[in-house]
XYZ file of C-alpha atoms in Angstrom:
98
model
C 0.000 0.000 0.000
C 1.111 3.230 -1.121
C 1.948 6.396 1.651
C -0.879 8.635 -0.284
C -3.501 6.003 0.015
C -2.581 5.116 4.121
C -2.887 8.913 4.534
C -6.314 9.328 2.835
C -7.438 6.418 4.552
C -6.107 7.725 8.445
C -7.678 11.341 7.395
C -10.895 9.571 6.738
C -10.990 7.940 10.152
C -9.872 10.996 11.831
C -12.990 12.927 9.722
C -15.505 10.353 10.889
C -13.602 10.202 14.525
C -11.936 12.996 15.297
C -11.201 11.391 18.611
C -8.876 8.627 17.213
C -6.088 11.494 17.473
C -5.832 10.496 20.918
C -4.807 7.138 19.936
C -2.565 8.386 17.105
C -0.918 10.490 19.889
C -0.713 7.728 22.545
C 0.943 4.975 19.887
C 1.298 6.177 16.597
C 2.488 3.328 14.763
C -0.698 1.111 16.787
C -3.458 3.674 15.373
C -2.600 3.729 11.791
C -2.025 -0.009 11.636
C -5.227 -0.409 13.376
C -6.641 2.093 10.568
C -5.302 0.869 7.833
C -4.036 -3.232 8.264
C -0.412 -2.462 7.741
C 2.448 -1.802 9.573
C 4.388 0.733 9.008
C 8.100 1.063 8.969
C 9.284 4.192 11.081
C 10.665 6.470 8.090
C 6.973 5.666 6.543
C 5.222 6.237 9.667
C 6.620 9.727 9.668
C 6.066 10.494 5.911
C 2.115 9.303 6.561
C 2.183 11.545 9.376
C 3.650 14.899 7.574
C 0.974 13.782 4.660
C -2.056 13.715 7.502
C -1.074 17.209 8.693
C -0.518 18.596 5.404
C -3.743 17.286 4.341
C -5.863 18.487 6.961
C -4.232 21.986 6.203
C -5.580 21.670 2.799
C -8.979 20.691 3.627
C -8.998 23.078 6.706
C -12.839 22.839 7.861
C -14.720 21.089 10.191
C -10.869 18.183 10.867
C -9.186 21.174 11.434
C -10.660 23.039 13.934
C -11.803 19.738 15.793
C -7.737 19.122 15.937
C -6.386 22.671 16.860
C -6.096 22.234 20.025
C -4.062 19.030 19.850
C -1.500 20.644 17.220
C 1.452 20.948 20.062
C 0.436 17.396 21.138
C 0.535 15.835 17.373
C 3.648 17.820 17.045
C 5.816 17.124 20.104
C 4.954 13.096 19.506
C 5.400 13.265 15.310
C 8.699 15.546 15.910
C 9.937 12.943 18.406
C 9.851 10.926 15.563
C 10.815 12.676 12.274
C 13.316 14.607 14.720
C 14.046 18.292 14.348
C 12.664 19.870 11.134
C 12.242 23.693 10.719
C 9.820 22.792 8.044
C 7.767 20.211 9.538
C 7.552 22.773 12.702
C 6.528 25.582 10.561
C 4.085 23.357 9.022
C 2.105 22.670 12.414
C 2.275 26.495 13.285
C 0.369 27.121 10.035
C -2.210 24.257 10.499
C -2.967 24.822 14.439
C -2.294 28.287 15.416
C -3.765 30.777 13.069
């Protein structure tokens, strides 16, 4: 399974649950096999994660604002991960705190 398709399918769960963040956030790797039936290697758990946020950015809406307030969270456990990216930083400022 392509990265495009495992992020379309974890933005549709989030879209019908917007609650499943908390489980993205508690074991990130857990959730989106759970999601989507595959595990995930760790440098393809991070690109699915920078395609989520970047998608949600795009759509903006309803996802968005329901996952404002957990932008720090998403970020502080998907930076932990990618490590330290100006880019992927600036990217969660622009999605979560406009």
């Amino acid at each position: 399974m392509d990265i495009q398709t495992i992020v379309d399918q974890v933005v549709g769960a989030l879209r019908e649950a917007p609650e499943k963040v908390q489980e993205i956030m508690a074991d990130p790797a857990g959730a989106v096999e759970q999601i989507t039936g595959h595990r995930l290697e760790e440098g393809d758990l991070a690109s699915v994660a920078q395609g989520v946020l970047a998608k949600i950015a795009e759509e903006g809406g309803d996802l968005q604002e329901k996952l404002a307030g957990l932008g720090d969270s998403i970020g502080d456990k998907v930076s932990s991960l990618i490590g330290d990216n100006d880019m992927f930083s600036n990217l969660l400022d622009s999605i979560f705190k406009k």
